[in-house]
């Protein structure tokens, strides 16, 4: 694992050289390919070195982070044209990638906490430095204070674990089982805010709407998954108390997910709609993890991977429109099928994946999550029906509103899609729909 960290660190000087924009992108892609070829032991942690290791959960999420980081650079070509603090932007992305790589690969709980919080700083820089509206300051503050407020109890909880068992290794956590409500709340709260769970989700739409395209992509694709990753890790030693308390969180997540799905129909900002749909999907993921059964863990992991690629792709699409029309409002983004018919196909493909149509990973994840929550209690059926139905509803709402209808008279002329954009969208869509062929890897290992 150390070799990949060094490779990332050695990319940093390239950020400050001239005309190295695409070189950084290519090196991240190369690194993704190298990481894919790592031999992974399905049952246990492997590739251990210097307090770092990798199991199947880390493996998938690190590949997702590398992949999306490369695509972030690809999506931000407008920065290269304007030369707006380009070197610092690339440096920021690489630092964020270093933080994410370390978060997913460290074996020590305290180090995990450190990098989990550290990944906040480059994200904040992205939003505040390259965001579009003046409200980005407020969005940055929301992001910072929501996350920091919830993460102090996590630190206390980690110290408590160390005090009890004299070890902070994630691998040894399975030997402890705490039946303490304070422990439960402190260990879990930070991850629920990061996911985000309904009630603590207010920072997410603000951050998404104000962030530049790269910020939105990494927020949707990887930053929300940090919460899921943390939950998958810490639920192991909260099993006893979890059996008593988890039902509260499942109820909040599912009812919240259904309500947020309805809220999506009220949105008139494309980015805001996509951000709210993320909250609804993550509600299902929290529900799956909290049932603490095989299908739930598996489904939440698949759903996180699928949502990462799909949500990121949808943000790319809204940005492609924004770069041409200078607006994200649905009142102005109308009738785009007249201007970019081939882009309409990509809109359709991304929307179909978002509503969990086959053969996307989202479908696989949703089937597993429905299995898991229905076996936990049949009453969840009503909320699950609502979430699934409305997710198809708001996806179609966004698609039909943007692609059909009379186009705005404010349009004069602009160029259609360029090959870079089509490549970027296909690099989101292909793994999202081809990984289903290898779903057995995820199904076996839990």
Coordinates of C-alpha atoms in Angstrom, one line a residue:
X1 CA 0.0 0.0 0.0
X2 CA 2.9 2.3 0.7
X3 CA 4.0 2.3 -3.0
X4 CA 0.7 3.8 -4.0
X5 CA 0.9 6.5 -1.4
X6 CA 4.4 7.4 -2.6
X7 CA 3.2 7.4 -6.2
X8 CA 0.5 9.9 -5.2
X9 CA 3.0 12.1 -3.3
X10 CA 5.4 12.1 -6.3
X11 CA 2.6 13.4 -8.6
X12 CA 2.5 16.6 -6.5
X13 CA 5.5 18.3 -8.1
X14 CA 4.0 17.7 -11.5
X15 CA 1.0 19.9 -10.5
X16 CA 3.2 22.9 -10.4
X17 CA 4.9 22.4 -13.8
X18 CA 3.5 24.0 -17.0
X19 CA 1.1 22.0 -19.3
X20 CA 0.9 19.0 -17.0
X21 CA -2.9 19.0 -16.6
X22 CA -3.5 15.9 -18.7
X23 CA -0.3 14.2 -17.4
X24 CA -1.7 14.3 -13.8
X25 CA -5.0 12.8 -15.2
X26 CA -3.1 10.0 -17.0
X27 CA -1.0 9.2 -14.0
X28 CA -4.2 8.8 -11.8
X29 CA -5.7 6.5 -14.5
X30 CA -2.5 4.5 -14.6
X31 CA -2.5 4.2 -10.8
X32 CA -6.1 3.0 -10.9
X33 CA -5.1 0.3 -13.3
X34 CA -2.2 -0.7 -11.2
X35 CA -4.3 -0.8 -8.1
X36 CA -6.9 -3.0 -9.8
X37 CA -4.3 -5.6 -10.5
X38 CA -3.4 -5.9 -6.8
X39 CA -4.0 -9.4 -5.5
X40 CA -6.6 -9.3 -2.8
X41 CA -7.4 -12.0 -0.2
X42 CA -11.1 -12.1 -0.2
X43 CA -11.5 -13.2 3.5
X44 CA -9.0 -11.0 5.3
X45 CA -6.8 -7.9 5.3
X46 CA -3.8 -8.1 3.0
X47 CA -1.0 -6.0 1.5
X48 CA -0.1 -5.0 5.0
X49 CA 2.6 -2.4 5.4
X50 CA 3.2 0.4 7.9
X51 CA -0.2 0.3 9.6
X52 CA -1.9 0.2 6.2
X53 CA -3.8 -2.7 4.8
X54 CA -6.5 -3.5 2.3
X55 CA -9.6 -5.7 2.4
X56 CA -12.5 -5.9 -0.1
X57 CA -14.3 -2.9 1.3
X58 CA -11.2 -0.7 1.2
X59 CA -10.2 -2.1 -2.2
X60 CA -13.5 -1.1 -4.0
X61 CA -13.6 2.4 -2.4
X62 CA -10.0 3.2 -3.1
X63 CA -10.5 2.3 -6.8
X64 CA -13.6 4.5 -6.8
X65 CA -11.7 7.4 -5.3
X66 CA -8.9 7.1 -7.8
X67 CA -11.3 6.8 -10.7
X68 CA -13.4 9.7 -9.8
X69 CA -10.3 11.9 -9.0
X70 CA -9.1 11.3 -12.5
X71 CA -12.5 12.1 -13.9
X72 CA -12.7 15.3 -11.8
X73 CA -9.6 16.6 -13.6
X74 CA -11.2 15.6 -16.9
X75 CA -14.4 17.5 -16.1
X76 CA -12.6 20.7 -15.1
X77 CA -11.1 21.5 -18.4
X78 CA -12.7 25.0 -18.3
X79 CA -10.2 25.8 -15.5
X80 CA -7.4 24.9 -17.8
X81 CA -8.7 27.4 -20.4
X82 CA -9.1 30.2 -17.9
X83 CA -5.9 29.3 -16.1
X84 CA -7.7 30.1 -12.8
X85 CA -5.1 28.9 -10.1
X86 CA -4.7 25.7 -12.0
X87 CA -1.6 24.4 -10.2
X88 CA -3.2 24.8 -6.8
X89 CA -6.4 23.1 -8.1
X90 CA -4.4 20.0 -9.2
X91 CA -2.5 20.1 -5.9
X92 CA -5.8 20.2 -4.0
X93 CA -7.1 17.2 -5.9
X94 CA -4.0 15.2 -5.2
X95 CA -4.0 16.1 -1.5
X96 CA -7.7 15.1 -1.3
X97 CA -6.8 11.8 -3.0
X98 CA -4.0 11.2 -0.5
X99 CA -6.4 11.8 2.4
X100 CA -9.0 9.5 0.9
X101 CA -6.4 6.8 0.1
X102 CA -5.1 6.9 3.7
X103 CA -8.7 7.0 5.2
X104 CA -9.6 3.8 3.4
X105 CA -6.4 2.0 3.9
X106 CA -5.2 2.7 7.5
X107 CA -5.7 0.0 10.1
X108 CA -5.5 2.2 13.1
X109 CA -8.7 3.8 14.3
X110 CA -7.1 7.0 15.4
X111 CA -5.3 7.4 12.1
X112 CA -8.6 6.7 10.4
X113 CA -10.2 9.5 12.4
X114 CA -7.4 11.9 11.5
X115 CA -7.6 11.3 7.8
X116 CA -11.4 11.1 7.9
X117 CA -11.4 14.7 9.2
X118 CA -8.4 15.7 7.1
X119 CA -10.3 15.0 3.9
X120 CA -12.6 17.9 4.9
X121 CA -9.9 20.5 4.3
X122 CA -9.2 20.0 0.6
X123 CA -13.0 19.7 0.0
X124 CA -13.6 23.0 1.8
X125 CA -10.8 24.6 -0.4
X126 CA -12.5 23.3 -3.5
X127 CA -15.9 24.8 -2.6
X128 CA -14.6 28.1 -1.3
X129 CA -11.9 28.6 -4.0
X130 CA -13.6 27.5 -7.2
X131 CA -17.3 27.6 -6.3
X132 CA -19.6 29.8 -8.5
X133 CA -21.8 31.9 -6.1
X134 CA -21.0 34.1 -3.1
X135 CA -23.1 31.7 -0.9
X136 CA -20.2 29.3 -1.1
X137 CA -18.8 30.7 2.1
X138 CA -22.0 29.8 4.0
X139 CA -22.0 26.3 2.3
X140 CA -18.4 25.8 3.4
X141 CA -19.3 26.8 7.0
X142 CA -22.3 24.4 7.0
X143 CA -20.0 21.6 5.8
X144 CA -17.3 22.3 8.4
X145 CA -19.5 22.8 11.5
X146 CA -21.9 19.9 10.8
X147 CA -19.0 17.5 10.4
X148 CA -16.9 18.9 13.2
X149 CA -19.8 19.0 15.7
X150 CA -20.4 15.3 15.2
X151 CA -16.8 14.1 15.1
X152 CA -15.6 15.1 18.6
X153 CA -17.7 12.4 20.2
X154 CA -16.1 9.9 17.7
X155 CA -12.7 10.9 19.0
X156 CA -13.8 10.3 22.6
X157 CA -15.2 7.0 21.6
X158 CA -12.0 5.9 20.0
X159 CA -10.0 6.9 23.1
X160 CA -12.5 4.9 25.2
X161 CA -11.8 1.8 23.0
X162 CA -8.1 2.3 23.4
X163 CA -8.5 2.7 27.2
X164 CA -10.5 -0.5 27.3
X165 CA -8.6 -2.8 25.0
X166 CA -5.1 -1.2 24.6
X167 CA -5.4 -1.4 20.9
X168 CA -6.8 0.8 18.1
X169 CA -6.4 -1.7 15.3
X170 CA -9.6 -2.1 13.2
X171 CA -8.9 -5.8 12.9
X172 CA -9.1 -6.4 16.6
X173 CA -12.4 -4.5 17.0
X174 CA -14.4 -7.7 16.5
X175 CA -13.2 -8.9 19.9
X176 CA -15.0 -6.1 21.7
X177 CA -18.7 -5.7 22.1
X178 CA -20.0 -2.6 23.9
X179 CA -23.5 -2.4 25.3
X180 CA -23.4 1.3 26.1
X181 CA -25.8 3.9 24.7
X182 CA -23.2 6.7 25.0
X183 CA -20.7 4.6 23.2
X184 CA -23.2 3.8 20.5
X185 CA -24.1 7.4 19.9
X186 CA -20.6 8.8 19.9
X187 CA -19.2 6.2 17.5
X188 CA -22.0 6.4 15.1
X189 CA -23.0 10.1 14.9
X190 CA -20.1 11.4 12.8
X191 CA -20.7 8.8 10.2
X192 CA -24.5 9.5 10.1
X193 CA -23.8 13.2 9.5
X194 CA -21.3 12.4 6.7
X195 CA -23.7 10.0 5.0
X196 CA -25.9 12.2 5.5
X197 CA -28.9 10.8 7.4
X198 CA -32.2 12.7 7.2
X199 CA -32.3 15.5 9.9
X200 CA -28.5 16.1 9.6
X201 CA -28.5 16.4 5.8
X202 CA -28.8 20.2 5.5
X203 CA -25.2 20.8 4.7
X204 CA -25.3 18.5 1.6
X205 CA -27.5 20.3 -0.8
X206 CA -25.8 23.6 0.0
X207 CA -22.4 22.2 -0.5
X208 CA -23.3 20.5 -3.7
X209 CA -25.0 23.6 -5.2
X210 CA -22.1 25.9 -4.4
X211 CA -19.3 23.5 -5.3
X212 CA -17.6 23.5 -8.7
X213 CA -18.1 20.4 -10.8
X214 CA -15.0 18.7 -9.3
X215 CA -16.2 19.4 -5.8
X216 CA -19.7 18.0 -6.5
X217 CA -18.2 14.9 -8.1
X218 CA -15.9 14.0 -5.2
X219 CA -18.6 14.9 -2.6
X220 CA -21.2 12.7 -4.2
X221 CA -18.9 9.9 -5.3
X222 CA -16.6 9.4 -2.3
X223 CA -17.1 11.8 0.6
X224 CA -20.6 10.4 1.4
X225 CA -19.1 6.9 1.2
X226 CA -16.7 7.7 4.1
X227 CA -19.7 7.6 6.4
X228 CA -20.8 4.2 5.0
X229 CA -17.3 2.9 5.3
X230 CA -17.0 4.0 8.9
X231 CA -20.4 2.4 9.8
X232 CA -19.4 -0.9 8.1
X233 CA -16.3 -0.8 10.3
X234 CA -17.7 0.2 13.7
X235 CA -21.0 -1.7 13.7
X236 CA -18.9 -4.8 14.4
X237 CA -18.3 -3.8 18.0
X238 CA -21.8 -2.3 18.6
X239 CA -23.8 -5.4 17.9
X240 CA -25.4 -5.9 21.3
X241 CA -26.6 -2.3 21.7
X242 CA -27.3 -2.2 17.9
X243 CA -30.0 -4.9 18.3
X244 CA -31.8 -2.6 20.7
X245 CA -31.3 0.8 19.1
X246 CA -30.9 0.4 15.4
X247 CA -34.6 0.4 14.7
X248 CA -34.8 4.1 15.4
X249 CA -32.2 4.9 12.8
X250 CA -33.8 2.6 10.2
X251 CA -37.2 4.3 10.7
X252 CA -35.7 7.8 10.5
X253 CA -33.7 6.9 7.4
X254 CA -36.6 5.3 5.5
X255 CA -39.2 7.8 6.3
X256 CA -36.7 10.6 5.7
X257 CA -35.7 9.0 2.4
X258 CA -39.3 8.9 1.3
X259 CA -39.9 12.5 2.3
X260 CA -36.7 13.7 0.5
X261 CA -37.8 11.8 -2.6
X262 CA -41.0 13.9 -2.6
X263 CA -38.9 17.0 -2.0
X264 CA -37.0 16.2 -5.2
X265 CA -40.1 17.0 -7.2
X266 CA -40.1 20.6 -5.8
X267 CA -36.5 21.4 -6.9
X268 CA -35.9 23.8 -9.8
X269 CA -32.1 23.6 -9.6
X270 CA -30.6 20.6 -11.4
X271 CA -27.7 20.2 -8.9
X272 CA -30.0 20.6 -6.0
X273 CA -32.3 17.8 -7.3
X274 CA -29.4 15.4 -7.8
X275 CA -28.0 16.3 -4.3
X276 CA -31.4 15.5 -2.7
X277 CA -31.6 12.2 -4.5
X278 CA -28.3 11.3 -3.0
X279 CA -29.8 11.7 0.5
X280 CA -32.7 9.4 -0.4
X281 CA -30.3 6.7 -1.7
X282 CA -28.0 7.0 1.3
X283 CA -31.1 6.6 3.5
X284 CA -31.5 3.1 2.1
X285 CA -27.8 2.4 2.6
X286 CA -28.1 3.4 6.3
X287 CA -31.1 1.2 6.7
X288 CA -29.3 -1.7 5.1
X289 CA -26.2 -1.4 7.4
X290 CA -28.4 -1.0 10.5
X291 CA -30.3 -4.3 9.9
X292 CA -26.9 -5.9 10.6
X293 CA -27.4 -8.9 8.3
X294 CA -25.5 -10.3 5.4
X295 CA -27.7 -8.9 2.7
X296 CA -27.8 -5.5 4.2
X297 CA -24.0 -5.2 4.4
X298 CA -23.6 -6.5 0.9
X299 CA -26.4 -4.3 -0.6
X300 CA -25.2 -1.1 1.1
X301 CA -21.7 -1.7 -0.2
X302 CA -22.9 -2.3 -3.8
X303 CA -25.3 0.6 -3.5
X304 CA -22.5 2.9 -2.4
X305 CA -20.3 1.9 -5.4
X306 CA -23.2 2.3 -7.8
X307 CA -24.4 5.6 -6.4
X308 CA -20.8 7.0 -6.5
X309 CA -20.5 6.5 -10.2
X310 CA -24.1 7.4 -11.1
X311 CA -24.4 10.5 -9.0
X312 CA -21.0 11.8 -10.2
X313 CA -22.1 11.2 -13.8
X314 CA -25.3 13.2 -13.3
X315 CA -23.3 16.1 -11.8
X316 CA -21.1 16.0 -15.0
X317 CA -24.2 16.2 -17.1
X318 CA -25.6 19.2 -15.2
X319 CA -22.2 20.9 -15.5
X320 CA -22.1 20.3 -19.3
X321 CA -25.4 22.2 -19.5
X322 CA -24.2 24.8 -17.1
X323 CA -21.1 25.5 -19.2
X324 CA -23.3 26.3 -22.2
X325 CA -26.3 28.1 -20.7
X326 CA -24.7 29.6 -17.6
X327 CA -27.7 28.4 -15.6
X328 CA -28.8 25.3 -13.7
X329 CA -32.4 26.3 -13.5
X330 CA -34.9 23.9 -15.0
X331 CA -36.9 26.8 -16.4
X332 CA -34.0 27.7 -18.7
X333 CA -32.6 24.1 -19.3
X334 CA -35.4 23.0 -21.5
X335 CA -35.7 21.4 -24.9
X336 CA -32.1 20.4 -25.0
X337 CA -32.8 17.4 -27.3
X338 CA -33.0 20.0 -30.1
X339 CA -29.5 21.1 -29.5
X340 CA -27.6 18.1 -28.3
X341 CA -29.5 14.9 -29.3
X342 CA -26.6 12.6 -28.5
X343 CA -26.2 14.1 -25.1
X344 CA -29.9 13.2 -24.5
X345 CA -28.9 9.6 -24.8
X346 CA -26.4 10.0 -22.0
X347 CA -29.0 11.8 -19.9
X348 CA -31.3 8.9 -20.4
X349 CA -28.6 6.3 -19.6
X350 CA -27.6 8.1 -16.3
X351 CA -31.2 8.6 -15.3
X352 CA -32.1 5.0 -15.9
X353 CA -29.2 3.9 -13.7
X354 CA -30.3 6.4 -11.0
X355 CA -33.7 4.9 -10.9
X356 CA -32.1 1.4 -10.5
X357 CA -32.9 0.0 -13.9
X358 CA -31.0 -3.1 -15.0
X359 CA -28.1 -3.8 -15.5
X360 CA -26.8 -1.1 -13.1
X361 CA -25.1 -1.7 -9.8
X362 CA -27.9 0.4 -8.2
X363 CA -30.4 -2.3 -9.1
X364 CA -28.3 -5.0 -7.5
X365 CA -27.8 -2.9 -4.4
X366 CA -31.4 -2.0 -4.2
X367 CA -32.5 -5.7 -4.5
X368 CA -30.1 -6.7 -1.7
X369 CA -31.3 -3.8 0.5
X370 CA -35.0 -4.6 0.0
X371 CA -34.2 -8.2 0.9
X372 CA -32.4 -7.2 4.0
X373 CA -35.0 -4.7 5.3
X374 CA -38.0 -6.8 4.4
X375 CA -36.5 -9.8 6.3
X376 CA -36.0 -7.4 9.3
X377 CA -39.6 -6.2 9.3
X378 CA -42.3 -6.3 6.6
X379 CA -43.5 -2.9 7.6
X380 CA -40.5 -1.3 5.9
X381 CA -42.1 -2.5 2.7
X382 CA -44.3 0.7 2.5
X383 CA -41.3 3.1 2.7
X384 CA -39.2 1.0 0.3
X385 CA -42.0 1.0 -2.3
X386 CA -42.2 4.8 -1.9
X387 CA -38.5 5.4 -2.3
X388 CA -38.2 3.1 -5.3
X389 CA -41.2 4.5 -7.0
X390 CA -40.4 8.1 -6.4
X391 CA -36.8 7.6 -7.4
X392 CA -38.1 6.6 -10.9
X393 CA -40.4 9.6 -10.7
X394 CA -37.9 12.3 -10.0
X395 CA -35.4 10.8 -12.5
X396 CA -38.1 11.0 -15.2
X397 CA -39.1 14.5 -14.0
X398 CA -35.5 15.7 -14.4
X399 CA -35.0 14.0 -17.8
X400 CA -38.3 15.1 -19.4
X401 CA -38.0 18.7 -18.1
X402 CA -34.4 19.2 -19.4
X403 CA -34.7 17.3 -22.7
X404 CA -38.3 18.0 -23.9
X405 CA -40.4 21.1 -24.3
X406 CA -39.8 24.4 -26.1
X407 CA -36.3 25.7 -25.6
X408 CA -35.7 29.1 -24.1
X409 CA -35.6 32.1 -26.4
X410 CA -32.4 33.1 -24.6
X411 CA -30.5 30.5 -26.5
X412 CA -28.6 31.8 -29.5
X413 CA -26.0 29.3 -30.6
X414 CA -23.5 27.0 -28.9
X415 CA -21.5 24.0 -29.7
X416 CA -22.7 20.4 -29.1
X417 CA -21.0 17.9 -26.9
X418 CA -17.2 17.4 -27.4
X419 CA -15.4 14.1 -27.4
X420 CA -13.9 14.8 -23.9
X421 CA -17.4 15.0 -22.4
X422 CA -18.7 11.8 -24.1
X423 CA -15.5 10.0 -22.9
X424 CA -16.1 11.3 -19.4
X425 CA -19.7 10.1 -19.3
X426 CA -18.9 6.7 -20.8
X427 CA -16.2 6.3 -18.1
X428 CA -18.9 6.8 -15.5
X429 CA -21.5 4.6 -17.2
X430 CA -19.4 1.6 -18.3
X431 CA -18.1 0.5 -14.9
X432 CA -21.5 1.2 -13.4
X433 CA -23.2 -1.3 -15.7
X434 CA -20.4 -3.7 -16.4
X435 CA -19.4 -4.4 -12.8
X436 CA -22.7 -6.3 -12.5
X437 CA -21.0 -9.1 -14.4
X438 CA -18.5 -9.5 -11.5
X439 CA -21.0 -9.1 -8.7
X440 CA -20.0 -12.5 -7.3
X441 CA -16.9 -11.0 -5.8
X442 CA -19.0 -8.8 -3.6
X443 CA -21.5 -11.5 -2.9
X444 CA -19.0 -14.0 -1.6
X445 CA -16.7 -12.1 0.7
X446 CA -19.0 -10.8 3.5

